[in-house]
Amino acid sequence: MKHLEMNRRTLLRNALFLGCSAAANPLITPMTFAATPWDNRLVVIVLRGAMDGLDVVQPYGDSNLAGWRPNLIAGEAAGASDLDGFFSLHSGLEGLKPMWKSGELAFAHAVSTPYRDKRSHFDGQDLLENGGNSPDGGLTPGKDGWLNRVLSLVPGTTTETALAVGRDQPLILEGAARTASWSPESDLDLSPQAELLLNSIYRNDPLFAEANTLALSLSESRDAPEGMTAQKAARAEALAEFAAERLNLESRIAAFSIGGWDSHVRQPQVIRRALGELQTALLTLKAGLGANWNKTVVVCMTEFGRTVRENGNRGTDHGTGGAMVMAGGALRGGKVHGQWPGLAAADLYRERDLMPTDDVRRYAAWAMRDLFSLEKGDLERTVFPGVDLGTDPRLLA
Amino acid sequence: MTLSQAALAEIRYGYGFRPDRKPAPGPNALLAGLAKPDPYLTETDIPSFAERIAYREVQTEANKARSKQAANAKELLKNARGVREKIIVQDFRALFSQPVLAWVPFRERLMAFWADHFTVSMRVNRDTVLMMDYLQNAIRPHVAGRFGDMLEAVVTHPAMLIYLGQANSIGPGSVAGKRRGVGLNENLAREVLELHTLGVSASYSQADVREFAELLTGFTFDKDGFRFRQRFAEPGAETVLGKSYGGEAADLAAVKAALRDLSLREETARHLATKLIVHFIGGEPVPEHVDAIAEAYLSSEGDLMATYRAFLDHPEAWVPELRKAKQPFDYIVSSLRAVGLKKKHFREFKLREYRRFFIQPLINMGQPLMQPNGPDGWSEDPADWITPAGLTARIHWGNALAQRHAKSSDPRKFLKEALRDASSDDLRLAVSRAETKHEGIAITLASPDFNRR
């Protein structure tokens, strides 16, 4: 705990406050913190890059799985542990097993946003954060974020009520309602996918290719000059720690991103690093929130899933249906929600992707209805236009 | 991919595209822009020379108090720091905002070219405060004027006098020289011949250097700027390159005549032509290109507009191959142009932001602000900039900017705004495959397409 305290102070000293408005200075804007209408807390973590739900929450009970992924899913042999007799949990989240056992961790599988077919990260993430209903990725007229629209439904919110953490100020909190934002200095590393893409753009320019290769060989990960970066896990810890601290004060909603899920190549390594960050973030939130953890739900959503069949690079490509991670002391966890569509060739979406059988927005909506006593009609019209809330999945305890 | 002339004009002769500025698509447009009055001559809000000199005195007093371990030393030093920081924050704003906001970026590139040609590199705080005055008052008024005028302005500016020790160069036969038994410092004279005018390969002798150094004695400055001190100047005529300057008493007109003659020599014309080519185009200069530029320079008596015209009118100026890499300062400026950083944003920056986003990153990228190692300026070799550490620092800087800019932009849109038609298939594909918006932007900023020119 002492270590955490020190770490926090260092971070606060180096903290870089970012702005509130869309026309903000792209380098810096000063801001002030202002207070709170609810007692419950919601954290949304956007998992950028398309998390492979099939590798994280593995449907090992589906006999078709092994055939699609001879090199990827290794099940219990690779340390995955059974959740409910049908699904097993990737070993990269092994540290969350106690949460699962105590009912503080749940999943929804075969879920997706309404976005279909073009499988663009940018459009997919925009729709996920905008909360709209358009399969082609078109945004709602306000082009704002659904968490921001939630604020419009509740009287008495302040700038402080909702907080974006991290430098990539997410669309999910953009909009008419003023929100706070904060970033630790260390928020700087590139994802494995970005490093691969850099290799691809440098290959025809020997000067750049050589400098880049040497830079990468000098340090295992590309360390920034002194004082500019920290390790990935430290970053996730910093984001979660700060979010927890603000949530213990006036904030009730916090959002941040964890990237690095775009596992086209060497998925086992790529996904383990990203899962490590996610696990660190969730454990840090629980520790940091203390007694407030019991009033908290964390929702982790990604723009889409990945192909059922592994590709030629021990990876997977952009898909459709995926998984969603939920955690929190307020949760009635220990359950994998959703309708399993099956992995037989005929069951797949476009003969390649996990068939989405449920709308990822529905789970977020039910969680907020229970946490913040929002009206069903407001959720279906204002927050997630076009979503059908359907039957109550009874997410909360 | 072959770049259009319009793209080359903006990338090779400017600081890259800026979404809210109309590009100058070729030589005529570049020169037409340059022919207009320079708004930065009148609109730039920086401290006066007198304020800079006043700070130097405050700092000198504080330093004296420190060495005497005076009781008020700490207070004086703190006060001096405050005075200095007020000056440099204005200087940083002008220095970075001018090229980022420029409507005529070619002029700002020429500013940088001439500032490097006439390198002044200082490390002491007392001295570095003079740098912005040097750029603004010795270089800027002449970038589209006459080289001879710039040469004269530069060698008489206090920053140059300090940097090359000219204020301490005393004629051995002068009143002061005889009394104190002190003498010449050849530094400035040598660099004027070797770097600023003739070039090192020209045939001049040690005797020329010495005579020219004697001619340059008596240069100093006070709170009003340059001053010629008769008592320190070497009397009698001096012979430089076979021509005699001055008479019995030393006088400034003789020095000016020598500078003018030096500026109009063929060696100087060829030296400048070669440097322009090496700076903007790279590779081995094509002899006909050098000839054409030198001839225009000489026949116009050192008129720089005519010189640039000859430079840009030659097909070599438009070779599609991008042989150069943007230097770190130019990379930062280009990136901020691409995101469209505005004047009001610069006004919001305090010293802390300038240090964090400009000064420290420039150090990380290998180009500490205004501090090249020697009077020959920054390296023109891309391999000296695109090093493992240098490239990594660029990637990190671009990534940090991208994380902030992604909020209001889309990487596909950004790629078009930053490079228009000058992006490769590899880059377009990589950007479309990035896993987040900010990484799509970061990849663009890290690309050879964006870093080369």
PDB file of N, CA and C in Angstrom, chain B residues 58-119:
ATOM      1  N   VAL B  58      21.165  42.564 -15.030  1.00  0.00           N
ATOM      2  CA  VAL B  58      20.590  41.968 -13.815  1.00  0.00           C
ATOM      3  C   VAL B  58      21.273  40.631 -13.518  1.00  0.00           C
ATOM      4  N   GLN B  59      21.502  39.850 -14.558  1.00  0.00           N
ATOM      5  CA  GLN B  59      22.118  38.535 -14.374  1.00  0.00           C
ATOM      6  C   GLN B  59      23.578  38.691 -13.940  1.00  0.00           C
ATOM      7  N   THR B  60      24.276  39.653 -14.542  1.00  0.00           N
ATOM      8  CA  THR B  60      25.674  39.877 -14.178  1.00  0.00           C
ATOM      9  C   THR B  60      25.796  40.230 -12.697  1.00  0.00           C
ATOM     10  N   GLU B  61      24.928  41.131 -12.238  1.00  0.00           N
ATOM     11  CA  GLU B  61      24.930  41.510 -10.824  1.00  0.00           C
ATOM     12  C   GLU B  61      24.671  40.312  -9.931  1.00  0.00           C
ATOM     13  N   ALA B  62      23.697  39.497 -10.311  1.00  0.00           N
ATOM     14  CA  ALA B  62      23.344  38.319  -9.511  1.00  0.00           C
ATOM     15  C   ALA B  62      24.516  37.328  -9.477  1.00  0.00           C
ATOM     16  N   ASN B  63      25.196  37.168 -10.603  1.00  0.00           N
ATOM     17  CA  ASN B  63      26.327  36.244 -10.646  1.00  0.00           C
ATOM     18  C   ASN B  63      27.478  36.738  -9.762  1.00  0.00           C
ATOM     19  N   LYS B  64      27.668  38.057  -9.790  1.00  0.00           N
ATOM     20  CA  LYS B  64      28.711  38.638  -8.934  1.00  0.00           C
ATOM     21  C   LYS B  64      28.385  38.372  -7.475  1.00  0.00           C
ATOM     22  N   ALA B  65      27.121  38.603  -7.096  1.00  0.00           N
ATOM     23  CA  ALA B  65      26.689  38.380  -5.707  1.00  0.00           C
ATOM     24  C   ALA B  65      26.914  36.923  -5.309  1.00  0.00           C
ATOM     25  N   ARG B  66      26.671  36.025  -6.244  1.00  0.00           N
ATOM     26  CA  ARG B  66      26.870  34.606  -5.950  1.00  0.00           C
ATOM     27  C   ARG B  66      28.348  34.307  -5.714  1.00  0.00           C
ATOM     28  N   SER B  67      29.210  34.835  -6.579  1.00  0.00           N
ATOM     29  CA  SER B  67      30.626  34.495  -6.409  1.00  0.00           C
ATOM     30  C   SER B  67      31.207  35.141  -5.166  1.00  0.00           C
ATOM     31  N   LYS B  68      30.584  36.239  -4.726  1.00  0.00           N
ATOM     32  CA  LYS B  68      31.024  36.852  -3.469  1.00  0.00           C
ATOM     33  C   LYS B  68      30.295  36.247  -2.273  1.00  0.00           C
ATOM     34  N   GLN B  69      29.441  35.286  -2.531  1.00  0.00           N
ATOM     35  CA  GLN B  69      28.608  34.652  -1.504  1.00  0.00           C
ATOM     36  C   GLN B  69      27.846  35.701  -0.683  1.00  0.00           C
ATOM     37  N   ALA B  70      27.338  36.684  -1.365  1.00  0.00           N
ATOM     38  CA  ALA B  70      26.578  37.749  -0.699  1.00  0.00           C
ATOM     39  C   ALA B  70      25.266  37.210  -0.142  1.00  0.00           C
ATOM     40  N   ALA B  71      24.773  37.887   0.897  1.00  0.00           N
ATOM     41  CA  ALA B  71      23.570  37.415   1.583  1.00  0.00           C
ATOM     42  C   ALA B  71      22.351  37.431   0.662  1.00  0.00           C
ATOM     43  N   ASN B  72      22.323  38.413  -0.258  1.00  0.00           N
ATOM     44  CA  ASN B  72      21.137  38.521  -1.124  1.00  0.00           C
ATOM     45  C   ASN B  72      21.303  37.802  -2.464  1.00  0.00           C
ATOM     46  N   ALA B  73      22.335  36.970  -2.571  1.00  0.00           N
ATOM     47  CA  ALA B  73      22.633  36.326  -3.862  1.00  0.00           C
ATOM     48  C   ALA B  73      21.460  35.481  -4.351  1.00  0.00           C
ATOM     49  N   LYS B  74      20.885  34.733  -3.442  1.00  0.00           N
ATOM     50  CA  LYS B  74      19.801  33.826  -3.826  1.00  0.00           C
ATOM     51  C   LYS B  74      18.615  34.613  -4.393  1.00  0.00           C
ATOM     52  N   GLU B  75      18.326  35.688  -3.715  1.00  0.00           N
ATOM     53  CA  GLU B  75      17.199  36.530  -4.138  1.00  0.00           C
ATOM     54  C   GLU B  75      17.460  37.157  -5.505  1.00  0.00           C
ATOM     55  N   LEU B  76      18.690  37.664  -5.674  1.00  0.00           N
ATOM     56  CA  LEU B  76      19.048  38.278  -6.956  1.00  0.00           C
ATOM     57  C   LEU B  76      19.003  37.268  -8.099  1.00  0.00           C
ATOM     58  N   LEU B  77      19.486  36.078  -7.828  1.00  0.00           N
ATOM     59  CA  LEU B  77      19.490  35.033  -8.869  1.00  0.00           C
ATOM     60  C   LEU B  77      18.063  34.656  -9.249  1.00  0.00           C
ATOM     61  N   LYS B  78      17.220  34.584  -8.246  1.00  0.00           N
ATOM     62  CA  LYS B  78      15.823  34.221  -8.503  1.00  0.00           C
ATOM     63  C   LYS B  78      15.138  35.304  -9.339  1.00  0.00           C
ATOM     64  N   ASN B  79      15.437  36.538  -8.972  1.00  0.00           N
ATOM     65  CA  ASN B  79      14.881  37.662  -9.721  1.00  0.00           C
ATOM     66  C   ASN B  79      15.364  37.641 -11.174  1.00  0.00           C
ATOM     67  N   ALA B  80      16.654  37.385 -11.348  1.00  0.00           N
ATOM     68  CA  ALA B  80      17.218  37.331 -12.700  1.00  0.00           C
ATOM     69  C   ALA B  80      16.547  36.227 -13.513  1.00  0.00           C
ATOM     70  N   ARG B  81      16.310  35.130 -12.847  1.00  0.00           N
ATOM     71  CA  ARG B  81      15.660  34.024 -13.565  1.00  0.00           C
ATOM     72  C   ARG B  81      14.258  34.429 -14.023  1.00  0.00           C
ATOM     73  N   GLY B  82      13.558  35.147 -13.143  1.00  0.00           N
ATOM     74  CA  GLY B  82      12.222  35.616 -13.496  1.00  0.00           C
ATOM     75  C   GLY B  82      12.251  36.538 -14.714  1.00  0.00           C
ATOM     76  N   VAL B  83      13.208  37.454 -14.715  1.00  0.00           N
ATOM     77  CA  VAL B  83      13.325  38.394 -15.832  1.00  0.00           C
ATOM     78  C   VAL B  83      13.631  37.627 -17.125  1.00  0.00           C
ATOM     79  N   ARG B  84      14.538  36.685 -17.012  1.00  0.00           N
ATOM     80  CA  ARG B  84      14.928  35.914 -18.187  1.00  0.00           C
ATOM     81  C   ARG B  84      13.754  35.081 -18.729  1.00  0.00           C
ATOM     82  N   GLU B  85      13.008  34.470 -17.812  1.00  0.00           N
ATOM     83  CA  GLU B  85      11.914  33.601 -18.272  1.00  0.00           C
ATOM     84  C   GLU B  85      10.815  34.393 -18.977  1.00  0.00           C
ATOM     85  N   LYS B  86      10.630  35.639 -18.536  1.00  0.00           N
ATOM     86  CA  LYS B  86       9.643  36.475 -19.230  1.00  0.00           C
ATOM     87  C   LYS B  86      10.069  36.733 -20.670  1.00  0.00           C
ATOM     88  N   ILE B  87      11.357  36.887 -20.851  1.00  0.00           N
ATOM     89  CA  ILE B  87      11.867  37.116 -22.209  1.00  0.00           C
ATOM     90  C   ILE B  87      11.767  35.850 -23.057  1.00  0.00           C
ATOM     91  N   ILE B  88      12.236  34.734 -22.498  1.00  0.00           N
ATOM     92  CA  ILE B  88      12.343  33.556 -23.377  1.00  0.00           C
ATOM     93  C   ILE B  88      10.979  32.960 -23.714  1.00  0.00           C
ATOM     94  N   VAL B  89       9.989  33.153 -22.856  1.00  0.00           N
ATOM     95  CA  VAL B  89       8.689  32.593 -23.217  1.00  0.00           C
ATOM     96  C   VAL B  89       8.135  33.335 -24.436  1.00  0.00           C
ATOM     97  N   GLN B  90       8.405  34.634 -24.517  1.00  0.00           N
ATOM     98  CA  GLN B  90       7.985  35.392 -25.712  1.00  0.00           C
ATOM     99  C   GLN B  90       8.799  34.966 -26.930  1.00  0.00           C
ATOM    100  N   ASP B  91      10.078  34.742 -26.693  1.00  0.00           N
ATOM    101  CA  ASP B  91      10.931  34.303 -27.801  1.00  0.00           C
ATOM    102  C   ASP B  91      10.497  32.928 -28.332  1.00  0.00           C
ATOM    103  N   PHE B  92      10.216  32.018 -27.410  1.00  0.00           N
ATOM    104  CA  PHE B  92       9.794  30.670 -27.833  1.00  0.00           C
ATOM    105  C   PHE B  92       8.495  30.756 -28.640  1.00  0.00           C
ATOM    106  N   ARG B  93       7.599  31.618 -28.147  1.00  0.00           N
ATOM    107  CA  ARG B  93       6.308  31.744 -28.850  1.00  0.00           C
ATOM    108  C   ARG B  93       6.553  32.217 -30.283  1.00  0.00           C
ATOM    109  N   ALA B  94       7.385  33.235 -30.427  1.00  0.00           N
ATOM    110  CA  ALA B  94       7.648  33.754 -31.772  1.00  0.00           C
ATOM    111  C   ALA B  94       8.370  32.702 -32.619  1.00  0.00           C
ATOM    112  N   LEU B  95       9.378  32.111 -32.044  1.00  0.00           N
ATOM    113  CA  LEU B  95      10.221  31.182 -32.793  1.00  0.00           C
ATOM    114  C   LEU B  95       9.424  29.992 -33.339  1.00  0.00           C
ATOM    115  N   PHE B  96       8.528  29.419 -32.504  1.00  0.00           N
ATOM    116  CA  PHE B  96       7.783  28.237 -32.955  1.00  0.00           C
ATOM    117  C   PHE B  96       6.509  28.607 -33.705  1.00  0.00           C
ATOM    118  N   SER B  97       5.874  29.707 -33.301  1.00  0.00           N
ATOM    119  CA  SER B  97       4.598  30.018 -33.965  1.00  0.00           C
ATOM    120  C   SER B  97       4.817  30.581 -35.370  1.00  0.00           C
ATOM    121  N   GLN B  98       5.917  31.275 -35.584  1.00  0.00           N
ATOM    122  CA  GLN B  98       6.125  31.858 -36.920  1.00  0.00           C
ATOM    123  C   GLN B  98       6.038  30.797 -38.025  1.00  0.00           C
ATOM    124  N   PRO B  99       6.850  29.753 -37.988  1.00  0.00           N
ATOM    125  CA  PRO B  99       6.746  28.772 -39.082  1.00  0.00           C
ATOM    126  C   PRO B  99       5.462  27.933 -39.030  1.00  0.00           C
ATOM    127  N   VAL B 100       4.941  27.683 -37.821  1.00  0.00           N
ATOM    128  CA  VAL B 100       3.722  26.852 -37.727  1.00  0.00           C
ATOM    129  C   VAL B 100       2.532  27.580 -38.346  1.00  0.00           C
ATOM    130  N   LEU B 101       2.462  28.899 -38.141  1.00  0.00           N
ATOM    131  CA  LEU B 101       1.312  29.655 -38.633  1.00  0.00           C
ATOM    132  C   LEU B 101       1.543  30.276 -40.011  1.00  0.00           C
ATOM    133  N   ALA B 102       2.773  30.174 -40.514  1.00  0.00           N
ATOM    134  CA  ALA B 102       3.159  30.953 -41.698  1.00  0.00           C
ATOM    135  C   ALA B 102       2.249  30.762 -42.910  1.00  0.00           C
ATOM    136  N   TRP B 103       1.954  31.886 -43.568  1.00  0.00           N
ATOM    137  CA  TRP B 103       1.270  31.845 -44.868  1.00  0.00           C
ATOM    138  C   TRP B 103       2.298  31.673 -45.978  1.00  0.00           C
ATOM    139  N   VAL B 104       3.525  32.084 -45.712  1.00  0.00           N
ATOM    140  CA  VAL B 104       4.610  31.915 -46.692  1.00  0.00           C
ATOM    141  C   VAL B 104       5.700  31.067 -46.036  1.00  0.00           C
ATOM    142  N   PRO B 105       5.456  29.774 -45.939  1.00  0.00           N
ATOM    143  CA  PRO B 105       6.416  28.925 -45.241  1.00  0.00           C
ATOM    144  C   PRO B 105       7.800  28.893 -45.887  1.00  0.00           C
ATOM    145  N   PHE B 106       7.868  29.160 -47.205  1.00  0.00           N
ATOM    146  CA  PHE B 106       9.172  29.179 -47.881  1.00  0.00           C
ATOM    147  C   PHE B 106      10.083  30.231 -47.228  1.00  0.00           C
ATOM    148  N   ARG B 107       9.513  31.372 -46.846  1.00  0.00           N
ATOM    149  CA  ARG B 107      10.300  32.402 -46.196  1.00  0.00           C
ATOM    150  C   ARG B 107      10.859  31.895 -44.862  1.00  0.00           C
ATOM    151  N   GLU B 108      10.038  31.134 -44.136  1.00  0.00           N
ATOM    152  CA  GLU B 108      10.490  30.621 -42.834  1.00  0.00           C
ATOM    153  C   GLU B 108      11.575  29.559 -43.011  1.00  0.00           C
ATOM    154  N   ARG B 109      11.472  28.789 -44.097  1.00  0.00           N
ATOM    155  CA  ARG B 109      12.544  27.832 -44.384  1.00  0.00           C
ATOM    156  C   ARG B 109      13.841  28.572 -44.704  1.00  0.00           C
ATOM    157  N   LEU B 110      13.721  29.672 -45.439  1.00  0.00           N
ATOM    158  CA  LEU B 110      14.917  30.463 -45.761  1.00  0.00           C
ATOM    159  C   LEU B 110      15.490  31.118 -44.507  1.00  0.00           C
ATOM    160  N   MET B 111      14.610  31.536 -43.616  1.00  0.00           N
ATOM    161  CA  MET B 111      15.059  32.057 -42.318  1.00  0.00           C
ATOM    162  C   MET B 111      15.964  31.027 -41.639  1.00  0.00           C
ATOM    163  N   ALA B 112      15.477  29.795 -41.592  1.00  0.00           N
ATOM    164  CA  ALA B 112      16.240  28.733 -40.935  1.00  0.00           C
ATOM    165  C   ALA B 112      17.535  28.454 -41.688  1.00  0.00           C
ATOM    166  N   PHE B 113      17.449  28.507 -43.024  1.00  0.00           N
ATOM    167  CA  PHE B 113      18.648  28.254 -43.827  1.00  0.00           C
ATOM    168  C   PHE B 113      19.717  29.304 -43.535  1.00  0.00           C
ATOM    169  N   TRP B 114      19.332  30.570 -43.542  1.00  0.00           N
ATOM    170  CA  TRP B 114      20.322  31.630 -43.335  1.00  0.00           C
ATOM    171  C   TRP B 114      20.779  31.675 -41.884  1.00  0.00           C
ATOM    172  N   ALA B 115      19.880  31.398 -40.971  1.00  0.00           N
ATOM    173  CA  ALA B 115      20.287  31.348 -39.559  1.00  0.00           C
ATOM    174  C   ALA B 115      21.344  30.261 -39.365  1.00  0.00           C
ATOM    175  N   ASP B 116      21.211  29.185 -40.104  1.00  0.00           N
ATOM    176  CA  ASP B 116      22.192  28.105 -40.006  1.00  0.00           C
ATOM    177  C   ASP B 116      23.470  28.459 -40.755  1.00  0.00           C
ATOM    178  N   HIS B 117      23.324  29.150 -41.891  1.00  0.00           N
ATOM    179  CA  HIS B 117      24.499  29.592 -42.643  1.00  0.00           C
ATOM    180  C   HIS B 117      25.342  30.521 -41.754  1.00  0.00           C
ATOM    181  N   PHE B 118      24.678  31.384 -41.040  1.00  0.00           N
ATOM    182  CA  PHE B 118      25.342  32.312 -40.111  1.00  0.00           C
ATOM    183  C   PHE B 118      25.146  31.829 -38.682  1.00  0.00           C
ATOM    184  N   THR B 119      25.553  30.608 -38.435  1.00  0.00           N
ATOM    185  CA  THR B 119      25.288  30.011 -37.123  1.00  0.00           C
ATOM    186  C   THR B 119      25.831  30.832 -35.964  1.00  0.00           C
TER     187      THR B 119
END
